[in-house]
CSV table of C-alpha atoms in Angstrom, one decimal:
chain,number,residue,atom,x,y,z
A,1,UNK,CA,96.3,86.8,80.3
A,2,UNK,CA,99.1,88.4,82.3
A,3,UNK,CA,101.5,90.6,80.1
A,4,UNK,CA,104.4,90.5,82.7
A,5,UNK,CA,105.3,88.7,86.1
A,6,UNK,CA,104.1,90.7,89.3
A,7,UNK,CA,107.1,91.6,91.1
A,8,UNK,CA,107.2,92.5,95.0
A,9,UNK,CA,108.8,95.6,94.9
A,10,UNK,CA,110.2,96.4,98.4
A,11,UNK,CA,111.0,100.0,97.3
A,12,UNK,CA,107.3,101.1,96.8
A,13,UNK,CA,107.0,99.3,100.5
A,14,UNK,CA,109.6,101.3,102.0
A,15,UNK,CA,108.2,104.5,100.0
A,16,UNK,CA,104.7,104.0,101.3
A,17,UNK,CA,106.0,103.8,104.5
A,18,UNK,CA,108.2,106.9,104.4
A,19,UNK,CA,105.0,108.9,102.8
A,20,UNK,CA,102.2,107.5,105.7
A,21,UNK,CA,104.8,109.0,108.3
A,22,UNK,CA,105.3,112.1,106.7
A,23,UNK,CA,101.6,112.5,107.0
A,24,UNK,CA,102.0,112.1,110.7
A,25,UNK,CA,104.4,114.9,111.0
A,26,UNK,CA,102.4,117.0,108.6
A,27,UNK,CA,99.0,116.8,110.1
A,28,UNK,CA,100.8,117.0,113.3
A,29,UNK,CA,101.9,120.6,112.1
A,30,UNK,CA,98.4,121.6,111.2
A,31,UNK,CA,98.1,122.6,114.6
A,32,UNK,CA,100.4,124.8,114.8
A,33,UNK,CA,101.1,126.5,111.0
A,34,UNK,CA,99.1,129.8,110.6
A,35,UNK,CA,96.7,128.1,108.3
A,36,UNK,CA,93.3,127.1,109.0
A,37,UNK,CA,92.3,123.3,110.0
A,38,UNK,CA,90.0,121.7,112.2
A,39,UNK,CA,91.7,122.8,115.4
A,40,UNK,CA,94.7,124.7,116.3
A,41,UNK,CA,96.4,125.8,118.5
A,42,UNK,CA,96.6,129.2,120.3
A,43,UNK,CA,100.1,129.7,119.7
A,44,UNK,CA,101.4,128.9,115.9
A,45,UNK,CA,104.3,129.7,114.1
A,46,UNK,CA,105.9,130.6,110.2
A,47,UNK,CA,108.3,127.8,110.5
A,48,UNK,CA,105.5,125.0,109.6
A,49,UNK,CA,104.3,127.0,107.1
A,50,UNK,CA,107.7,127.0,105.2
A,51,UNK,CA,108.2,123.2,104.9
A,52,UNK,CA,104.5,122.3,104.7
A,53,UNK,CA,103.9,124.2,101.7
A,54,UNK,CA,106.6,122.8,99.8
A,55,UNK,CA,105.8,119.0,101.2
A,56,UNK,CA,102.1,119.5,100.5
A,57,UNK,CA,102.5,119.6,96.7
A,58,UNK,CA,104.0,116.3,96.8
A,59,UNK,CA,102.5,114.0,99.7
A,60,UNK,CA,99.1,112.6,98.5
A,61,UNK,CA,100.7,113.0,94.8
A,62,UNK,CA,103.5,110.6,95.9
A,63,UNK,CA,100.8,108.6,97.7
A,64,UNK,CA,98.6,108.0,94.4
A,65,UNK,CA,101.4,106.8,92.0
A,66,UNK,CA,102.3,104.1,94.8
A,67,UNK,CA,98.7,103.6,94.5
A,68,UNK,CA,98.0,103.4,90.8
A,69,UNK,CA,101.3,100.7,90.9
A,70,UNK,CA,99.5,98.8,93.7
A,71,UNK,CA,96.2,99.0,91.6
A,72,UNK,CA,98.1,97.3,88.7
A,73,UNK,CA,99.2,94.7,91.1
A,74,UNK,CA,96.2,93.9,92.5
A,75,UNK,CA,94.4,92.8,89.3
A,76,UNK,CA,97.0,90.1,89.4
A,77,UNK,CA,94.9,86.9,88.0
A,78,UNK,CA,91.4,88.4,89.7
A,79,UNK,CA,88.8,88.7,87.1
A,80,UNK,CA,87.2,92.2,86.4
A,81,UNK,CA,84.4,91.1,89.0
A,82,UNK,CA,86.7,89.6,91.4
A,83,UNK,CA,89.1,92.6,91.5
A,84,UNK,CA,85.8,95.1,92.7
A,85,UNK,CA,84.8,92.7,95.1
A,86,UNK,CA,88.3,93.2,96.7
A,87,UNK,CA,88.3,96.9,96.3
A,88,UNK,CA,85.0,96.9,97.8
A,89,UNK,CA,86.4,95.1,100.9
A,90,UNK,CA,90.1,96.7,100.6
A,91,UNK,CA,88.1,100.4,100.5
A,92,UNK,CA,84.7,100.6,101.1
A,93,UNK,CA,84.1,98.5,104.3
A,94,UNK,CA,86.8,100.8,106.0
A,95,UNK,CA,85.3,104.2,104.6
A,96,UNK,CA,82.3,103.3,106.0
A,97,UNK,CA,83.2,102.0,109.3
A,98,UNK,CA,85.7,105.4,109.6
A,99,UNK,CA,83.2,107.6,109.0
A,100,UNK,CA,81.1,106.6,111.7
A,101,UNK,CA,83.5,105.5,114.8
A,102,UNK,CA,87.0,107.0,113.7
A,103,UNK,CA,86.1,110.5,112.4
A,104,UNK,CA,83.2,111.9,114.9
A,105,UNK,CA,85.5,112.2,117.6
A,106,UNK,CA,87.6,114.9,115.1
A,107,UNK,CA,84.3,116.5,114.6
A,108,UNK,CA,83.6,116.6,118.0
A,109,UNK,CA,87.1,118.0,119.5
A,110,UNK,CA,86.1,121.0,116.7
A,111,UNK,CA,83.2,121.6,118.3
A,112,UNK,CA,83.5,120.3,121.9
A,113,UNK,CA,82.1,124.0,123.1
A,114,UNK,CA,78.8,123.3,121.4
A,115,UNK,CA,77.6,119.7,123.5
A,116,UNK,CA,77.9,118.2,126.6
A,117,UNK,CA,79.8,115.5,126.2
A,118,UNK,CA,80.6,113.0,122.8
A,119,UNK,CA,77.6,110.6,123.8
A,120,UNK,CA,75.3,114.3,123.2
A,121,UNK,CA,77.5,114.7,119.9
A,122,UNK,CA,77.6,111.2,118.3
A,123,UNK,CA,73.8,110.9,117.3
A,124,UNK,CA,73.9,114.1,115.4
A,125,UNK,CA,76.4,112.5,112.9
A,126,UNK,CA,73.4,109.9,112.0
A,127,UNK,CA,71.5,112.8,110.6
A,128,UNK,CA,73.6,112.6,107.8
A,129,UNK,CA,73.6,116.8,107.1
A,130,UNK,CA,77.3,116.9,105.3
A,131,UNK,CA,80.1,118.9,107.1
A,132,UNK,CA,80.7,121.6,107.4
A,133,UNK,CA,77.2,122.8,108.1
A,134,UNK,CA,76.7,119.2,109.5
A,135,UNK,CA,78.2,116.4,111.3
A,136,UNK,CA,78.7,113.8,109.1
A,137,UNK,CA,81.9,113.6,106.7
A,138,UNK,CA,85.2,111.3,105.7
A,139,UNK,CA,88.0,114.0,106.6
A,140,UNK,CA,91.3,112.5,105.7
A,141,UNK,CA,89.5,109.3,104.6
A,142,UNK,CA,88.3,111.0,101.3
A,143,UNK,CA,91.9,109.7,99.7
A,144,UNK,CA,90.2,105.7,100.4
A,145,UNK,CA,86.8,107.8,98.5
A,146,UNK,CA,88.8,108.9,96.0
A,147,UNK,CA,91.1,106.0,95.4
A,148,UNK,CA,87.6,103.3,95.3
A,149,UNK,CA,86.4,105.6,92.4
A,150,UNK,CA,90.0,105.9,90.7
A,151,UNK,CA,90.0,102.0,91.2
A,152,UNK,CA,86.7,102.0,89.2
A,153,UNK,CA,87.6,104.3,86.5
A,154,UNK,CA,90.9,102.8,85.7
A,155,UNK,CA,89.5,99.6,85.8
A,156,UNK,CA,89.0,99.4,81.7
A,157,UNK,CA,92.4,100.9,81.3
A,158,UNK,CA,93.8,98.1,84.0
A,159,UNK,CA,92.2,95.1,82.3
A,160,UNK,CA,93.7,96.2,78.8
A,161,UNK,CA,97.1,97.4,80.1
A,162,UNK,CA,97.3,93.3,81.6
A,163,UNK,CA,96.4,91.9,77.7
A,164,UNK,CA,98.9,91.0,75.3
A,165,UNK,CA,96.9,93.0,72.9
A,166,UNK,CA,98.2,95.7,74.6
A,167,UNK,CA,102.0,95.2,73.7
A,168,UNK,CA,101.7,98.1,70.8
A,169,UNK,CA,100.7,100.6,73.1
A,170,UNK,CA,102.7,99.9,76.0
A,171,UNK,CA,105.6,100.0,73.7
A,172,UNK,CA,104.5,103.3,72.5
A,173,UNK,CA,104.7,104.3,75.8
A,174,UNK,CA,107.9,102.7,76.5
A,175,UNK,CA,109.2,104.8,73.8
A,176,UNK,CA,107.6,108.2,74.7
A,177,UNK,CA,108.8,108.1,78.6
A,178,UNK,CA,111.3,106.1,79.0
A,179,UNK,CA,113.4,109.7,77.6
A,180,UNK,CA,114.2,111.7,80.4
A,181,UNK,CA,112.5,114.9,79.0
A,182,UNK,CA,109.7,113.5,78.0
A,183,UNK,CA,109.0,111.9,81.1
A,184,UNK,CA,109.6,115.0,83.2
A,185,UNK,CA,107.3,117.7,80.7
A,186,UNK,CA,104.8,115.3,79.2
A,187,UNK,CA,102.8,114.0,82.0
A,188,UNK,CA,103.5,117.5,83.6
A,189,UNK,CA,101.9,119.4,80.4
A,190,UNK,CA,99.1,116.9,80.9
A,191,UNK,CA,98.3,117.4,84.6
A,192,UNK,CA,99.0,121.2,83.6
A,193,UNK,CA,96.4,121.9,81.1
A,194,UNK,CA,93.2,119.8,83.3
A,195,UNK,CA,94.0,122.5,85.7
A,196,UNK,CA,94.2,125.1,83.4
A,197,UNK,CA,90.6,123.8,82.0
A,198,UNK,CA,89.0,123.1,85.4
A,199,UNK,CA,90.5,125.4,88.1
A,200,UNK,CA,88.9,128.8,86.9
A,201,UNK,CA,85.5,127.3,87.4
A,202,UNK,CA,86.4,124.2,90.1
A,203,UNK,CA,89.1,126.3,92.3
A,204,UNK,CA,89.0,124.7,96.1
A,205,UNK,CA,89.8,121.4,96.8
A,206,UNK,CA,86.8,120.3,99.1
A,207,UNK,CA,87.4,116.5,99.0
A,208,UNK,CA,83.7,115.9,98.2
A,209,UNK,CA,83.9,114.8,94.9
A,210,UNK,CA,82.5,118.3,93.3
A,211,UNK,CA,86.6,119.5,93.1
A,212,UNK,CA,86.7,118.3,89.5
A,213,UNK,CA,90.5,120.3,89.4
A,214,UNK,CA,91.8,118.3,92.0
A,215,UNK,CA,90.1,115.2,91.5
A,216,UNK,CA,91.5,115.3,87.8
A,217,UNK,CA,94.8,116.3,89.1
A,218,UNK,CA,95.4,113.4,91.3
A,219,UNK,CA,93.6,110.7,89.2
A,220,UNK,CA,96.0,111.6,86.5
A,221,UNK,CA,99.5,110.9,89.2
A,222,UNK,CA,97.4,107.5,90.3
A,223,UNK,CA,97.1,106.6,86.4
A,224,UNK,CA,100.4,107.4,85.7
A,225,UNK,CA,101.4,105.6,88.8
A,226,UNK,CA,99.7,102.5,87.0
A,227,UNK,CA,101.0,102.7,83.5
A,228,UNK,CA,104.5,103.8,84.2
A,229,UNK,CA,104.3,100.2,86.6
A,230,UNK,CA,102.5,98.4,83.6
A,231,UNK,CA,105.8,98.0,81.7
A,232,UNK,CA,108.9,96.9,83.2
A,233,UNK,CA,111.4,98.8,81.1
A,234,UNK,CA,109.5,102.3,81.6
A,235,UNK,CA,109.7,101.4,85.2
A,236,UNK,CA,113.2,100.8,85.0
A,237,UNK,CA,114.1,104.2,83.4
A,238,UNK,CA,112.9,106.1,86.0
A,239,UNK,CA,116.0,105.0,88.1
A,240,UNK,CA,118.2,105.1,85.7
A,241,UNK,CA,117.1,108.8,84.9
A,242,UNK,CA,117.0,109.7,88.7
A,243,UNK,CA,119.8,112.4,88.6
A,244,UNK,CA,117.6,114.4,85.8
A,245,UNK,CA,114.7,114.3,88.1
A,246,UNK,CA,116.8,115.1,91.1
A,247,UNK,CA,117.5,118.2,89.3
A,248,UNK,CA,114.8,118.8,88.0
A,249,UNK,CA,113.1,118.8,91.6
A,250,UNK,CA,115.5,120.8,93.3
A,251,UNK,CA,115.9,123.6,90.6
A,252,UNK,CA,112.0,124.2,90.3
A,253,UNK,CA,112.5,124.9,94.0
A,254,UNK,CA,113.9,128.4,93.2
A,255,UNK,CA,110.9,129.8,91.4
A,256,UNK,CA,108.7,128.2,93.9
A,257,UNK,CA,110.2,129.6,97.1
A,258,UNK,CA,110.7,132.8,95.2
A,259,UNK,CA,107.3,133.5,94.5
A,260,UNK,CA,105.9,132.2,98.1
A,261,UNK,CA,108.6,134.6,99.7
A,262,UNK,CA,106.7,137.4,97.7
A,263,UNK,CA,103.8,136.1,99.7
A,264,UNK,CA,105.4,136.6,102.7
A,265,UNK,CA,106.2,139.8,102.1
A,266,UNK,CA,109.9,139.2,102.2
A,267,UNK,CA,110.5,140.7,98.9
A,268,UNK,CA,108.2,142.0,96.1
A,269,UNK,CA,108.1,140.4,92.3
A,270,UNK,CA,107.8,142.8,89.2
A,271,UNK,CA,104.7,141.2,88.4
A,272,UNK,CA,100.8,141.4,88.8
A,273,UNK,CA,98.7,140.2,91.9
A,274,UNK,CA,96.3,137.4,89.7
A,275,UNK,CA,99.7,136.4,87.3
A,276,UNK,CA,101.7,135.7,90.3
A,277,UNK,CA,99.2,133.5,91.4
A,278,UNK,CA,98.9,131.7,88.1
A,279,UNK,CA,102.9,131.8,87.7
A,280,UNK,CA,103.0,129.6,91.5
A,281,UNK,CA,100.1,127.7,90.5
A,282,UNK,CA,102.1,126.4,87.4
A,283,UNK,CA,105.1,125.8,89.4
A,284,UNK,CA,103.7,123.8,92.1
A,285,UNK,CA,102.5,121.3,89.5
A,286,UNK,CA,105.7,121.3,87.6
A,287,UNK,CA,106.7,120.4,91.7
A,288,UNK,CA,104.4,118.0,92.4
A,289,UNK,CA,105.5,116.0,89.3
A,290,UNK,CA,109.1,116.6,89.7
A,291,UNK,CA,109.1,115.7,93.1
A,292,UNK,CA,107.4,112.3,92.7
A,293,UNK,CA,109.4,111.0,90.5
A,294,UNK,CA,112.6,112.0,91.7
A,295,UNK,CA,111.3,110.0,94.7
A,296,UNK,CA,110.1,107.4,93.3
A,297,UNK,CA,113.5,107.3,90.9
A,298,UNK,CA,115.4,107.1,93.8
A,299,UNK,CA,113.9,104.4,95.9
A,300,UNK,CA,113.5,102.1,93.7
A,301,UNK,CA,117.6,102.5,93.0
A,302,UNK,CA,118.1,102.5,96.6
A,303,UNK,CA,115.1,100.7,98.5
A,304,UNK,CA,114.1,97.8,96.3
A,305,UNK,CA,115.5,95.1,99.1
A,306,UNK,CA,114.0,93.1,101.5
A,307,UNK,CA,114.4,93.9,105.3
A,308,UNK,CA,113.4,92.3,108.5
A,309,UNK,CA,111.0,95.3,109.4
A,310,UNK,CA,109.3,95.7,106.2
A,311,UNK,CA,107.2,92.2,106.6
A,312,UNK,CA,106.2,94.2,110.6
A,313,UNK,CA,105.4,97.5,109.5
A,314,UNK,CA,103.9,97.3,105.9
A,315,UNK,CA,100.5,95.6,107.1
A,316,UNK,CA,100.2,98.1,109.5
A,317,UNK,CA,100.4,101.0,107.7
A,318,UNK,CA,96.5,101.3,106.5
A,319,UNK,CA,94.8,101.1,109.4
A,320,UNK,CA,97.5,103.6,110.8
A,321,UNK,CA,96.8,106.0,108.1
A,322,UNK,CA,92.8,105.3,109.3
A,323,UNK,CA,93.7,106.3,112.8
A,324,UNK,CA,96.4,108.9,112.5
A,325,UNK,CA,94.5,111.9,112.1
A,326,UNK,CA,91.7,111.7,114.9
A,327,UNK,CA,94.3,110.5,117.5
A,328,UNK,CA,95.8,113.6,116.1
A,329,UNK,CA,93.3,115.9,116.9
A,330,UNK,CA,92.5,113.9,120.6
A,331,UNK,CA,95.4,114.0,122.4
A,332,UNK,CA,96.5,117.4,120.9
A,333,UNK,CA,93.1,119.2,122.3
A,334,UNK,CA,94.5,118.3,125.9
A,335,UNK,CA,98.2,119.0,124.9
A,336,UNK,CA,98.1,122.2,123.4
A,337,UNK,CA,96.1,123.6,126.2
A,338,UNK,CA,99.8,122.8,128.3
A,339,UNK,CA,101.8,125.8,129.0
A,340,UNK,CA,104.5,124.3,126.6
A,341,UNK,CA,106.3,125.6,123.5
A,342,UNK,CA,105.6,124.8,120.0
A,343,UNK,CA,108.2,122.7,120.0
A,344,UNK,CA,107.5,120.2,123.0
A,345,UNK,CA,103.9,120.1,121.9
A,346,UNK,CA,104.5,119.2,118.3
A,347,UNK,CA,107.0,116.1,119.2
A,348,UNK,CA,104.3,115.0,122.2
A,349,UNK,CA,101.6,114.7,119.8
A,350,UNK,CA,103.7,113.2,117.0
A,351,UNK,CA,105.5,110.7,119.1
A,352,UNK,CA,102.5,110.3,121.3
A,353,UNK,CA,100.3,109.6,118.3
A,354,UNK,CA,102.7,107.2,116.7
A,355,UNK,CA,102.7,105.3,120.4
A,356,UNK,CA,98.9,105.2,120.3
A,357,UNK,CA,97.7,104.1,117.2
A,358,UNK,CA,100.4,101.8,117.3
A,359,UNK,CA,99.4,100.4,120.8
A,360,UNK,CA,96.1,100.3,119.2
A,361,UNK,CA,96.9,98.2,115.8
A,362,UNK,CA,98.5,95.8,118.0
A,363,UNK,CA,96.3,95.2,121.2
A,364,UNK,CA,92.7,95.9,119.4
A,365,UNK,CA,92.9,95.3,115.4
A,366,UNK,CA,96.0,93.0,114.7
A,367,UNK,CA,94.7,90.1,116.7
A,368,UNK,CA,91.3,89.8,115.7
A,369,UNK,CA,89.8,88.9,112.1
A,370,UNK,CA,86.3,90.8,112.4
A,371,UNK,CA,88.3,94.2,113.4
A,372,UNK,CA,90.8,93.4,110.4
A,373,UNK,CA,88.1,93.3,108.0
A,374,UNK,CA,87.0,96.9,109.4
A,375,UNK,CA,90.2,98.5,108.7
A,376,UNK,CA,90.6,96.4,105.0
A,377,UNK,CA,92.8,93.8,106.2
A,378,UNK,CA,92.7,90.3,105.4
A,379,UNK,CA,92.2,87.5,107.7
A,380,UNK,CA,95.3,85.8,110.0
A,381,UNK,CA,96.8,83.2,108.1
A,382,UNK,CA,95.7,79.9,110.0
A,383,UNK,CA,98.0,77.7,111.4
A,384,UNK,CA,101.1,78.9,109.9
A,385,UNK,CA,103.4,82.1,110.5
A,386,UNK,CA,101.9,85.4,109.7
A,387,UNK,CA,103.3,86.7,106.7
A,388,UNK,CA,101.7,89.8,105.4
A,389,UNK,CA,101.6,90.4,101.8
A,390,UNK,CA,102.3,93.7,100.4
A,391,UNK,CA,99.8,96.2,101.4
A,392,UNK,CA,98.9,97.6,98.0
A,393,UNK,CA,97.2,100.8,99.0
A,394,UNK,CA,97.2,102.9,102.1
């Protein structure tokens, strides 16, 4: 029995939509910040660096809470059984079928030096020897790996957040966060100490499900994505306490900044190597935290209303999040080779991506069922207006 009404909430809509296309621009900058990736450019600059590292701490965070709120919303009246057999179609089918057609090519423009041609390439990713050392890996689909196994775990905590014997607790809750404080150090305390627990002996974040730090850390922003959505009223107090978290996000800005500047060299802190490195691993999660919320606090007291373009874009936004990142790495393998600057190569391969995969969803997976169920869409309504239903998760 349902404890509440499922709501559409157009604010979690436009917030997906705002976070999918920040991962355009960010993955788009990969090629050119000074940190490693796939492939880069010969040319890069600081300037990515500066904003990445602050967006970073907050994109796939901000991503998961949207999730876990989708998650609770797609239980809806399903059974327990009912609701894996959609995840299973929703997440799995499009894993797999990513993993071998979208993601070889990325492999393959890493590597282009090493074969002939793609066709000499592709039969070395069904040797199934794991990347790096192999040729066979999810890249930026491990968040659909992750978010199946989330989906799975949370399931017991779904099924019992959707009972009426669940009104104690969720009034507990309702109690404990729906206080600004609270809200802001609790769940931050939380995602704090896994890391303290875990990091020391877990420290990368490999996407490979052996990064037990990071695969705690963004379980626990997908479950609190779920249960702050489980009760109305909670829900509700994060945008009445938006201003708290706004200041909260901007003012843990100052330490963070502060200490990557040390990194930079551009000043030098009073303080040991390793406890510097603790002190802007602590604020980066204080970040994270801050920054979703204040986000999410904010859209839903600005964004929660219906609009023309929502009901376009929204269904579209999973299979571009499946296609972003190889036609990505395509196009910018033949762009940055341009005697261009930074800057006209960065907006060609954004733009130029966005046109692509868009041309792409519209000409090649929109139209026809059997390529919708690839990328975890549903079937064309028959004989009647398409109206998409919320897309739940990206």
């Amino acid at each position: 029995m349902e404890t509440h009404a499922i709501l559409r909430r157009h604010d979690l809509d436009w917030l997906r939509f705002f976070a999918i296309i920040l991962l355009l621009f960010y993955h788009t900058g990969m090629w050119f910040s000074t940190w490693g990736w796939h492939v880069k450019n010969e040319e890069t600059s600081l300037i990515f660096n500066y904003w990445m590292i602050w967006s970073h701490d907050w994109r796939m965070p901000l991503l998961l809470f949207i999730s876990g709120a989708g998650t609770f919303m797609a239980l809806g009246k399903r059974t327990k059984t009912q609701f894996v057999r959609e995840r299973f179609k929703r997440l799995f089918v499009p894993l797999a079928f990513g993993m071998f057609v979208i993601v070889p090519p990325q492999i393959y423009y890493e590597r282009i030096q090493e074969f002939a041609s793609f066709w000499e390439f592709y039969p070395t990713t069904f040797e199934f020897e794991p990347y790096p050392q192999g040729n066979f890996s999810w890249h930026h689909l491990w968040f659909i790996a992750y978010l199946l196994v989330f989906s799975i775990l949370i399931l017991p905590l779904l099924a019992f957040l959707r009972k009426p014997a669940s009104m104690e607790f969720r009034n507990l809750l309702e109690r404990v966060f729906t206080r600004p404080a609270t809200a802001l150090l609790l769940p931050a305390g939380m995602i704090l100490l896994s890391q303290f627990l875990l990091r020391p002996y877990f420290p990368d974040e490999t996407h490979d499900f052996q990064d037990w730090a990071y695969f705690v850390f963004y379980f626990l922003f997908f479950a609190f994505g779920l249960i702050f959505y489980s009760n109305p009223r909670l829900w509700e107090s994060l945008g009445k306490n938006r201003k708290v978290f706004l200041a909260a996000a901007v003012l843990i800005l100052i330490p963070f900044y502060g200490i990557y500047l040390h990194f930079r060299n551009v000043w030098s802190l009073p303080i040991g190597a390793e406890n510097v490195e603790i002190f802007f691993d602590v604020t980066s999660i204080f970040l994270s935290w801050f920054t979703v919320l204040a986000i999410i606090a904010y859209g839903q007291f600005n964004l929660n209303r219906p609009h023309p373009v929502l009901k376009h874009v929204n269904e579209g936004l999973y299979p571009f999040y499946i296609l972003h990142q190889t036609v990505i790495i395509v196009i910018g393998y033949y762009i940055c080779q341009w005697d261009w600057s930074i800057g006209m190569k960065y907006w060609t391969i954004a733009l130029g991506t966005l046109g692509i995969c868009l041309g792409i969803y519209f000409g090649l997976i929109r139209p026809f069922d059997p390529i919708r169920y690839l990328f975890g869409m549903k079937p064309q309504p028959a004989n009647r207006e398409h109206k998409p239903k919320p897309v739940l998760v990206p």
